Short mmCIF file of C-alpha atoms in Angstrom, two decimals:
data_model
loop_
_atom_site.label_atom_id
_atom_site.label_comp_id
_atom_site.label_asym_id
_atom_site.label_seq_id
_atom_site.Cartn_x
_atom_site.Cartn_y
_atom_site.Cartn_z
CA MET A 1 57.56 -19.20 120.05
CA ALA A 2 56.25 -20.47 116.45
CA PRO A 3 58.81 -19.34 113.64
CA ALA A 4 55.60 -18.18 111.69
CA PHE A 5 54.41 -16.00 114.67
CA VAL A 6 58.39 -14.41 114.82
CA SER A 7 58.26 -13.68 111.12
CA LEU A 8 54.57 -12.37 111.36
CA MET A 9 55.92 -10.24 113.73
CA THR A 10 58.97 -8.84 111.77
CA ILE A 11 56.89 -7.84 108.84
CA ALA A 12 54.52 -6.29 111.02
CA ALA A 13 57.46 -4.30 112.67
CA VAL A 14 58.94 -3.63 109.25
CA VAL A 15 55.51 -2.46 108.22
CA ALA A 16 55.18 -0.21 110.80
CA ALA A 17 58.47 1.39 110.75
CA LEU A 18 57.89 1.98 106.88
CA LEU A 19 54.87 4.13 107.33
CA ALA A 20 56.07 6.06 110.47
CA PHE A 21 59.42 6.83 108.57
CA LEU A 22 56.71 7.57 105.87
CA GLY A 23 54.98 10.23 108.20
CA LEU A 24 57.78 11.97 109.18
CA THR A 25 58.82 12.75 106.12
CA THR A 26 55.33 14.21 105.13
CA VAL A 27 55.28 16.13 109.11
CA LEU A 28 58.92 17.55 108.18
CA GLY A 29 58.71 18.66 104.81
CA GLN A 30 55.54 20.48 105.81
CA ARG A 31 57.31 22.01 108.60
CA TYR A 32 60.42 23.07 106.75
CA GLY A 33 58.62 23.26 102.96
CA LEU A 34 60.49 20.83 101.19
CA HIS A 35 60.43 20.50 97.81
CA PRO A 36 58.30 17.72 96.55
CA GLU A 37 60.77 16.21 94.66
CA LEU A 38 63.26 16.01 97.60
CA LYS A 39 60.59 14.74 99.77
CA ARG A 40 60.23 11.73 97.36
CA LYS A 41 63.48 10.97 97.24
CA ILE A 42 64.23 10.88 100.97
CA LEU A 43 61.71 7.77 100.83
CA HIS A 44 62.36 6.50 97.98
CA THR A 45 66.09 6.28 99.85
CA GLY A 46 65.01 5.81 102.83
CA LEU A 47 62.92 2.44 101.65
CA GLY A 48 65.86 1.26 99.53
CA LEU A 49 68.01 1.35 102.44
CA SER A 50 65.64 -0.63 104.57
CA ALA A 51 65.26 -3.19 101.86
CA LEU A 52 69.20 -3.88 102.10
CA ALA A 53 67.78 -5.52 105.05
CA PHE A 54 65.43 -7.79 103.94
CA PRO A 55 67.75 -10.97 102.85
CA PHE A 56 69.26 -11.25 106.07
CA LEU A 57 65.35 -10.26 107.92
CA PHE A 58 63.09 -13.13 105.48
CA HIS A 59 64.44 -16.08 104.83
CA ARG A 60 61.09 -17.99 103.17
CA LEU A 61 59.45 -16.17 99.76
CA TRP A 62 55.94 -16.22 101.64
CA GLU A 63 57.62 -14.12 104.26
CA MET A 64 59.02 -11.33 101.45
CA GLY A 65 55.63 -12.16 98.90
CA LEU A 66 54.03 -10.78 101.97
CA LEU A 67 55.70 -8.19 103.22
CA CYS A 68 55.17 -6.90 99.55
CA ALA A 69 51.48 -7.58 99.41
CA ILE A 70 50.94 -5.38 102.10
CA LEU A 71 53.11 -2.37 101.22
CA LEU A 72 51.20 -2.77 97.58
CA ILE A 73 48.07 -3.12 99.58
CA VAL A 74 48.90 0.76 101.48
CA LEU A 75 49.44 1.81 98.66
CA PHE A 76 46.70 1.78 97.00
CA VAL A 77 44.89 2.64 99.85
CA VAL A 78 47.20 5.50 100.23
CA ARG A 79 46.82 6.77 96.41
CA ARG A 80 42.88 6.59 95.74
CA LEU A 81 41.77 7.53 99.59
CA PRO A 82 41.86 11.51 99.14
CA ALA A 83 42.27 12.23 102.87
CA LEU A 84 45.38 10.20 103.02
CA LYS A 85 46.72 11.24 99.48
CA SER A 86 46.66 15.12 100.37
CA GLY A 87 48.15 14.20 103.94
CA LEU A 88 50.20 11.52 105.00
CA GLY A 89 50.85 10.53 101.31
CA SER A 90 51.53 14.40 99.90
CA SER A 91 55.20 13.00 100.22
CA LEU A 92 54.69 10.26 97.55
CA HIS A 93 52.13 12.37 95.16
CA GLY A 94 53.22 15.91 96.00
CA VAL A 95 55.11 15.82 92.11
CA GLU A 96 52.88 17.55 89.26
CA ARG A 97 53.95 14.38 86.88
CA VAL A 98 51.64 10.97 86.92
CA SER A 99 54.15 8.55 88.31
CA PHE A 100 53.74 5.23 89.93
CA GLY A 101 57.36 4.62 91.21
CA GLU A 102 56.65 3.23 94.58
CA VAL A 103 55.07 0.10 93.25
CA PHE A 104 57.59 -0.36 90.94
CA PHE A 105 59.89 -0.34 93.73
CA VAL A 106 57.81 -2.66 96.41
CA LEU A 107 57.77 -4.95 92.71
CA ALA A 108 61.50 -4.81 91.83
CA VAL A 109 63.04 -5.68 95.55
CA LEU A 110 60.43 -8.57 95.51
CA ALA A 111 62.19 -9.71 92.06
CA LEU A 112 65.39 -8.76 92.90
CA TYR A 113 64.74 -11.00 96.08
CA VAL A 114 63.60 -13.79 94.02
CA LEU A 115 66.46 -14.34 91.35
CA ALA A 116 69.13 -13.05 93.59
CA ARG A 117 68.22 -16.49 96.11
CA ASP A 118 71.40 -16.71 97.74
CA ARG A 119 73.98 -14.28 96.19
CA LEU A 120 73.52 -11.67 98.24
CA VAL A 121 75.54 -9.15 95.78
CA LEU A 122 72.76 -9.82 93.02
CA TYR A 123 70.12 -8.23 95.45
CA VAL A 124 72.80 -5.20 97.09
CA VAL A 125 73.76 -3.92 93.95
CA PRO A 126 70.55 -3.70 91.53
CA LEU A 127 69.40 -2.15 94.76
CA ILE A 128 71.95 0.42 95.91
CA ILE A 129 71.46 1.92 92.21
CA LEU A 130 67.76 2.15 92.36
CA THR A 131 68.39 3.65 95.53
CA LEU A 132 71.56 6.08 95.28
CA SER A 133 71.73 6.80 91.65
CA ASP A 134 68.14 7.36 90.83
CA ALA A 135 68.38 9.58 93.97
CA ALA A 136 70.85 11.74 93.12
CA ALA A 137 69.44 12.19 89.20
CA ALA A 138 66.07 13.52 90.23
CA LEU A 139 67.81 16.09 93.04
CA VAL A 140 70.85 17.01 90.43
CA GLY A 141 68.35 17.79 88.09
CA VAL A 142 65.90 19.75 89.77
CA ARG A 143 68.86 21.51 91.78
CA TYR A 144 71.17 22.21 88.77
CA GLY A 145 69.25 20.78 85.87
CA LYS A 146 70.38 23.59 82.58
CA ARG A 147 70.32 21.43 80.44
CA ALA A 148 67.25 19.84 79.78
CA PHE A 149 65.81 17.43 76.66
CA ASP A 150 62.81 15.91 76.06
CA VAL A 151 61.27 12.99 77.47
CA VAL A 152 57.72 10.95 77.35
CA ASN A 153 55.87 13.48 79.71
CA GLY A 154 58.07 15.93 80.93
CA LYS A 155 61.74 16.89 80.91
CA LYS A 156 65.30 15.94 82.14
CA SER A 157 68.76 17.01 82.19
CA LEU A 158 72.12 15.87 81.70
CA GLU A 159 73.13 16.80 84.70
CA GLY A 160 70.90 14.66 86.22
CA MET A 161 71.42 11.31 84.08
CA LEU A 162 75.68 12.65 85.06
CA ALA A 163 74.59 11.91 88.75
CA PHE A 164 73.23 9.22 87.93
CA PHE A 165 76.48 7.91 85.84
CA GLY A 166 78.70 8.94 88.66
CA VAL A 167 76.58 7.66 91.99
CA THR A 168 76.45 4.64 89.93
CA PHE A 169 79.83 3.41 88.69
CA VAL A 170 81.42 4.97 91.76
CA SER A 171 78.88 2.89 94.21
CA VAL A 172 78.55 -0.53 92.47
CA ALA A 173 82.64 -0.47 92.37
CA LEU A 174 82.15 -0.47 96.09
CA CYS A 175 80.30 -2.75 97.07
CA LEU A 176 81.64 -5.43 94.24
CA TYR A 177 84.99 -4.65 95.75
CA GLY A 178 83.54 -5.80 99.63
CA LEU A 179 81.13 -7.91 98.29
CA ALA A 180 82.62 -9.94 95.26
CA ASP A 181 86.58 -11.54 94.96
CA LEU A 182 86.28 -9.72 91.50
CA PRO A 183 89.93 -8.49 90.02
CA VAL A 184 90.08 -4.20 90.40
CA ASP A 185 89.66 -4.87 86.10
CA VAL A 186 86.75 -6.20 85.86
CA ILE A 187 84.90 -4.58 88.96
CA VAL A 188 85.72 -1.39 86.78
CA LEU A 189 84.66 -2.20 83.48
CA THR A 190 81.29 -3.32 84.84
CA ALA A 191 80.98 -0.54 86.88
CA PHE A 192 81.52 1.16 83.76
CA LEU A 193 78.88 -0.89 82.25
CA LEU A 194 76.32 -1.07 84.60
CA ALA A 195 76.30 2.86 84.68
CA VAL A 196 76.27 3.39 81.04
CA LEU A 197 73.24 1.61 80.73
CA GLY A 198 71.80 2.71 83.89
CA ALA A 199 71.95 6.17 82.83
CA LEU A 200 70.48 5.30 79.49
CA THR A 201 67.60 3.81 80.81
CA GLU A 202 66.32 6.01 83.42
CA ALA A 203 66.72 8.97 81.12
CA VAL A 204 63.80 7.97 78.67
CA LEU A 205 61.58 6.19 81.19
CA TRP A 206 59.08 8.03 82.59
CA HIS A 207 55.87 7.39 85.20
CA GLY A 208 58.61 5.51 87.41
CA LEU A 209 59.41 2.63 85.08
CA ASP A 210 62.68 2.94 86.27
CA ASN A 211 62.19 1.70 89.49
CA ILE A 212 61.37 -1.78 87.83
CA PHE A 213 64.09 -1.77 84.63
CA VAL A 214 67.00 -0.10 85.62
CA PRO A 215 67.06 -3.04 88.86
CA LEU A 216 65.94 -6.07 86.85
CA GLY A 217 68.45 -4.67 83.71
CA GLY A 218 71.20 -4.65 86.65
CA TYR A 219 70.51 -7.92 88.25
CA LEU A 220 70.50 -9.38 84.47
CA LEU A 221 73.90 -7.34 83.17
CA LEU A 222 75.55 -7.99 86.96
CA SER A 223 75.13 -12.00 86.83
CA TYR A 224 76.85 -11.54 83.53
CA THR A 225 79.49 -9.88 84.27
CA LEU A 226 80.24 -11.68 87.94
CA ASP A 227 81.84 -14.61 85.73
CA ALA A 228 83.27 -12.88 82.33
CA GLN A 229 86.47 -12.07 81.60
CA PRO A 230 88.08 -8.49 81.09
CA GLY A 231 88.59 -8.98 77.94
CA GLU A 232 84.36 -9.88 77.10
CA LEU A 233 83.23 -6.84 78.84
CA ILE A 234 85.64 -4.65 76.78
CA ALA A 235 84.12 -6.52 73.86
CA ALA A 236 80.79 -5.65 75.70
CA ALA A 237 81.25 -2.12 75.64
CA ILE A 238 82.40 -2.05 71.83
CA ALA A 239 78.58 -3.64 71.33
CA LEU A 240 77.20 -1.04 72.49
CA ILE A 241 78.92 1.71 71.16
CA LEU A 242 77.87 -0.39 67.73
CA LEU A 243 74.48 -0.76 68.75
CA THR A 244 74.24 2.82 70.10
CA GLY A 245 75.78 3.82 66.19
CA LEU A 246 72.68 1.38 64.68
CA ALA A 247 70.20 3.24 67.07
CA LEU A 248 71.34 6.57 65.53
CA ALA A 249 71.57 5.17 62.09
CA SER A 250 68.76 4.18 61.66
CA ARG A 251 66.19 7.19 62.78
CA ARG A 252 65.37 7.64 58.98
CA PHE A 253 64.34 4.57 57.93
CA SER A 254 62.53 3.62 61.38
CA GLN A 255 59.39 4.51 62.57
CA LEU A 256 60.43 4.77 66.09
CA ASN A 257 60.78 7.98 67.75
CA THR A 258 64.68 9.06 69.66
CA HIS A 259 63.77 7.65 72.85
CA ALA A 260 62.67 4.25 71.20
CA LEU A 261 65.15 3.98 69.64
CA MET A 262 67.16 4.28 72.76
CA MET A 263 65.53 1.54 74.08
CA ALA A 264 65.30 -0.98 71.90
CA MET A 265 68.86 -0.38 71.36
CA ILE A 266 69.22 -0.96 75.65
CA CYS A 267 66.94 -4.05 75.37
CA ALA A 268 69.57 -5.09 72.38
CA ALA A 269 72.55 -4.48 74.05
CA ILE A 270 71.44 -6.72 77.31
CA LEU A 271 70.42 -9.29 74.63
CA TRP A 272 74.01 -9.57 73.47
CA LEU A 273 75.58 -9.24 76.67
CA VAL A 274 73.52 -12.23 78.51
CA GLY A 275 71.93 -14.41 76.04
CA GLY A 276 74.97 -13.89 73.15
CA ILE A 277 74.50 -13.49 69.72
CA ALA A 278 71.67 -15.86 69.33
CA TRP A 279 69.60 -13.88 71.45
CA VAL A 280 70.33 -10.68 69.88
CA SER A 281 70.22 -12.14 66.41
CA ILE A 282 66.22 -12.31 67.21
CA ALA A 283 65.97 -9.20 68.53
CA LEU A 284 67.86 -7.29 65.14
CA VAL A 285 66.23 -9.24 62.46
CA ILE A 286 62.53 -8.28 64.35
CA PHE A 287 63.90 -4.75 63.73
CA GLY A 288 64.85 -5.44 60.58
CA VAL A 289 61.49 -6.26 59.30
CA HIS A 290 60.38 -3.26 60.98
CA VAL A 291 63.07 -1.42 58.59
CA ALA A 292 61.63 -3.76 55.73
CA ILE A 293 58.27 -3.65 56.46
CA VAL A 294 58.76 0.66 56.17
CA GLY A 295 60.09 -0.01 52.87
CA TRP A 296 57.84 -2.19 51.25
CA LEU A 297 54.44 -0.49 52.41
CA HIS A 298 56.11 3.46 52.65
CA LYS A 299 56.43 5.40 55.81
CA ASP A 300 53.16 7.17 57.45
CA ASP A 301 52.92 9.66 59.36
CA GLY A 302 52.67 7.15 62.24
CA VAL A 303 55.16 7.48 64.62
CA TYR A 304 56.14 4.09 67.61
CA THR A 305 56.87 5.19 70.80
CA ILE A 306 58.99 3.29 73.95
CA GLU A 307 55.11 1.34 74.30
CA ALA A 308 56.33 -0.59 70.93
CA VAL A 309 59.54 -1.18 72.32
CA PHE A 310 57.75 -2.21 75.62
CA CYS A 311 55.40 -4.74 73.72
CA VAL A 312 57.94 -6.61 71.99
CA ALA A 313 61.04 -6.74 74.79
CA SER A 314 58.58 -7.99 77.70
CA SER A 315 58.65 -11.41 76.54
CA ALA A 316 62.31 -11.27 75.26
CA MET A 317 63.19 -9.84 78.90
CA ILE A 318 61.08 -12.30 80.81
CA TRP A 319 62.67 -15.45 78.62
CA LEU A 320 66.03 -14.17 78.95
CA THR A 321 65.59 -13.63 82.66
CA VAL A 322 64.13 -17.14 83.10
CA TRP A 323 67.28 -18.66 80.96
CA GLN A 324 70.09 -16.65 82.99
CA ALA A 325 68.40 -17.21 86.69
CA TYR A 326 67.25 -21.07 86.38
CA ARG A 327 69.43 -21.98 83.01
CA TYR A 328 66.07 -23.83 81.66
CA GLU A 329 67.13 -24.69 78.19
CA ASP A 330 64.18 -23.96 76.21
CA ALA A 331 63.65 -20.50 77.26
CA PHE A 332 65.28 -19.16 73.79
CA PHE A 333 62.68 -21.35 72.06
CA LEU A 334 59.87 -19.72 73.75
CA TYR A 335 61.93 -16.50 72.83
CA CYS A 336 61.50 -17.46 69.85
CA LEU A 337 58.04 -18.63 69.66
CA ALA A 338 56.72 -15.07 71.00
CA MET A 339 58.87 -12.94 68.27
CA ALA A 340 57.77 -14.83 65.51
CA ILE A 341 53.75 -14.34 67.66
CA HIS A 342 55.41 -10.34 67.11
CA ILE A 343 56.32 -9.92 63.32
CA GLN A 344 52.86 -12.16 62.60
CA VAL A 345 50.72 -9.14 64.54
CA ASN A 346 53.33 -6.95 63.29
CA LEU A 347 53.04 -8.51 59.60
CA LEU A 348 48.96 -8.54 59.50
CA LEU A 349 48.39 -4.96 60.89
CA ARG A 350 50.01 -3.38 58.30
CA LEU A 351 48.64 -5.36 55.24
CA LYS A 352 45.23 -4.13 57.19
CA ALA A 353 46.04 -0.71 57.06
CA HIS A 354 47.93 -1.29 53.59
CA ARG A 355 44.70 -2.72 51.75
CA GLN A 356 42.13 -0.85 54.49
CA GLN A 357 40.69 -4.43 55.15
CA LEU A 358 41.66 -7.57 57.17
CA ALA A 359 43.78 -10.09 56.16
CA GLY A 360 41.88 -13.33 54.66
CA PRO A 361 42.63 -17.15 55.70
CA VAL A 362 45.73 -17.00 53.07
CA GLU A 363 46.90 -13.69 54.20
CA VAL A 364 47.09 -15.33 57.75
CA THR A 365 48.54 -18.38 56.44
CA ILE A 366 51.33 -16.94 54.52
CA ALA A 367 52.03 -14.60 57.53
CA ALA A 368 52.50 -17.01 59.98
CA PHE A 369 54.88 -19.13 57.33
CA LEU A 370 56.83 -16.19 57.16
CA SER A 371 57.12 -15.07 60.48
CA GLY A 372 56.89 -18.50 62.20
CA GLY A 373 59.77 -19.86 59.31
CA ALA A 374 62.02 -17.05 59.35
CA MET A 375 61.94 -17.60 63.58
CA MET A 376 62.28 -21.49 63.31
CA ALA A 377 64.92 -21.26 60.88
CA LEU A 378 66.80 -19.09 63.32
CA TYR A 379 66.09 -21.25 66.16
CA MET A 380 67.56 -24.34 64.69
CA LEU A 381 70.81 -22.41 62.96
CA PHE A 382 71.92 -21.78 67.07
CA ALA A 383 70.17 -24.70 68.55
CA GLY A 384 70.78 -27.39 65.85
CA PRO A 385 68.34 -28.83 63.10
CA THR A 386 67.01 -31.83 65.30
CA GLN A 387 63.85 -34.04 64.57
CA ALA A 388 62.19 -32.61 67.89
CA HIS A 389 63.25 -29.06 66.64
CA VAL A 390 62.03 -29.74 63.24
CA VAL A 391 58.64 -31.14 64.79
CA ARG A 392 58.91 -27.89 67.18
CA ALA A 393 58.62 -25.68 63.65
CA GLY A 394 56.15 -27.29 62.10
CA LEU A 395 53.78 -27.02 65.27
CA VAL A 396 54.37 -23.52 66.07
CA ILE A 397 54.13 -22.33 61.91
CA VAL A 398 50.88 -24.06 62.52
CA ALA A 399 49.79 -22.93 65.17
CA LEU A 400 49.98 -19.49 64.40
CA ALA A 401 47.86 -20.21 60.96
CA VAL A 402 45.37 -21.07 63.33
CA GLY A 403 45.64 -19.01 66.21
CA GLY A 404 45.74 -15.24 63.94
CA MET A 405 42.59 -16.90 61.88
CA LEU A 406 40.63 -17.41 65.59
CA THR A 407 42.16 -13.98 66.96
CA ARG A 408 41.40 -11.68 63.77
CA VAL A 409 43.89 -8.92 64.58
CA THR A 410 41.74 -5.78 64.26
CA ALA A 411 43.79 -3.44 66.43
CA ASP A 412 44.91 1.11 65.41
CA ARG A 413 48.40 0.34 64.63
CA PHE A 414 49.49 3.81 67.46
CA THR A 415 46.63 2.93 69.87
CA ARG A 416 48.23 1.73 73.76
CA SER A 417 45.61 -1.12 73.38
CA ARG A 418 47.47 -2.76 70.33
CA TRP A 419 50.52 -3.08 72.27
CA VAL A 420 49.02 -4.16 75.47
CA ALA A 421 46.87 -6.76 73.13
CA GLN A 422 50.06 -7.50 71.23
CA ALA A 423 52.14 -8.41 74.29
CA SER A 424 49.92 -10.19 75.91
CA PHE A 425 49.53 -12.63 72.16
CA ALA A 426 52.60 -13.09 72.91
CA LEU A 427 53.54 -13.77 76.43
CA PHE A 428 50.27 -16.12 76.25
CA GLY A 429 51.33 -17.40 73.24
CA SER A 430 55.19 -19.00 74.52
CA LEU A 431 53.66 -19.48 78.04
CA LEU A 432 50.89 -22.13 75.83
CA GLY A 433 54.09 -23.28 74.24
CA TRP A 434 55.91 -24.08 77.63
CA VAL A 435 53.01 -25.58 78.73
CA ILE A 436 52.86 -27.65 75.91
CA LEU A 437 56.55 -28.24 76.39
CA GLU A 438 56.24 -29.64 79.37
CA SER A 439 53.52 -31.99 79.29
CA THR A 440 54.42 -33.55 76.61
CA GLY A 441 58.35 -34.15 76.58
CA LEU A 442 58.49 -32.63 73.17
#
């Protein structure tokens, strides 16, 4: 029998089994009057536990890609067709809040499969956190949550957050003990770091975004801690405390709300632990520029939400993941390029709001020199001031000036469309930089 045919039959069997599990959960939920959150988390746990077997069932990327594509299509159809949404999909969509958690779950599983490759522990541990800890937090929060706090679109509880921490700590420690040849102190410190950052991330996110940020953040941290010494992990815990203190102390100087500041701290911690001082220095400069602009052009009544952090952190985390997974040397340069674009857009939009008019060619050029010059100076500080790096810096400044004049940044500073556009500019600009590097050998 042809291997491809066997793979297709395996994929079909997995999809059929998951659909049967979805139907069974729906029937039992209706028969016994289960709470919508309980039904949702039963599905969540079932999908996660079944996904643990995927590396053993599927050995080629196209198999995993096809499986996840089929699952996403099924989820889309169930969400869009009212009859299916209220029937078969009632276990997924019975909660009142808007959530795309099931979609992010499938994407997270696919991303972990691609990134972990042959290191099973890098696939299993983040998936266990996603499967067990998230479900525990939700169920404990619904059943025993008394100390609630506001999040963007609803409430979460301290009890749920503590449940996430406890389940993560225990499950990570057990997985590492069984799957990795590590000293006990490294296992304990790794479990502690993953539990703290995972609980904080789960607490501030909404719409199911924790289903992708928690496992991918867990992958990045675990890929670092597996090769770290106990002293380095203790230093990482101290760094986490320092960054938390910085986030809390900077509330009065920033226009980021509390949730956004906490998410910024989490991203900075990941950049520090995985990328080192060079990567986190760029992020701290970005935050410093934000604080300086607020002080220079005066703080208005607008508030930046967690979407602002997602906007800036998206390209940072993409290039950090590329560097960590593939050790691509130019990932740091492309990260600096993306951050230069963010600074330029921030400067131009602030200037537009302050002067009530679009920036002209002179202002755009000055912004290009300031943003590109600052980021490229930091790039050469950490990568070395070689002739090739100086050429890169010059090209970046010219590209920022030309790009700023062509795009004519006009968005309202506080709209979601602004953050989507800015994130797209930064990611597209850095991807274009990657294409140029690979094609010219600069």
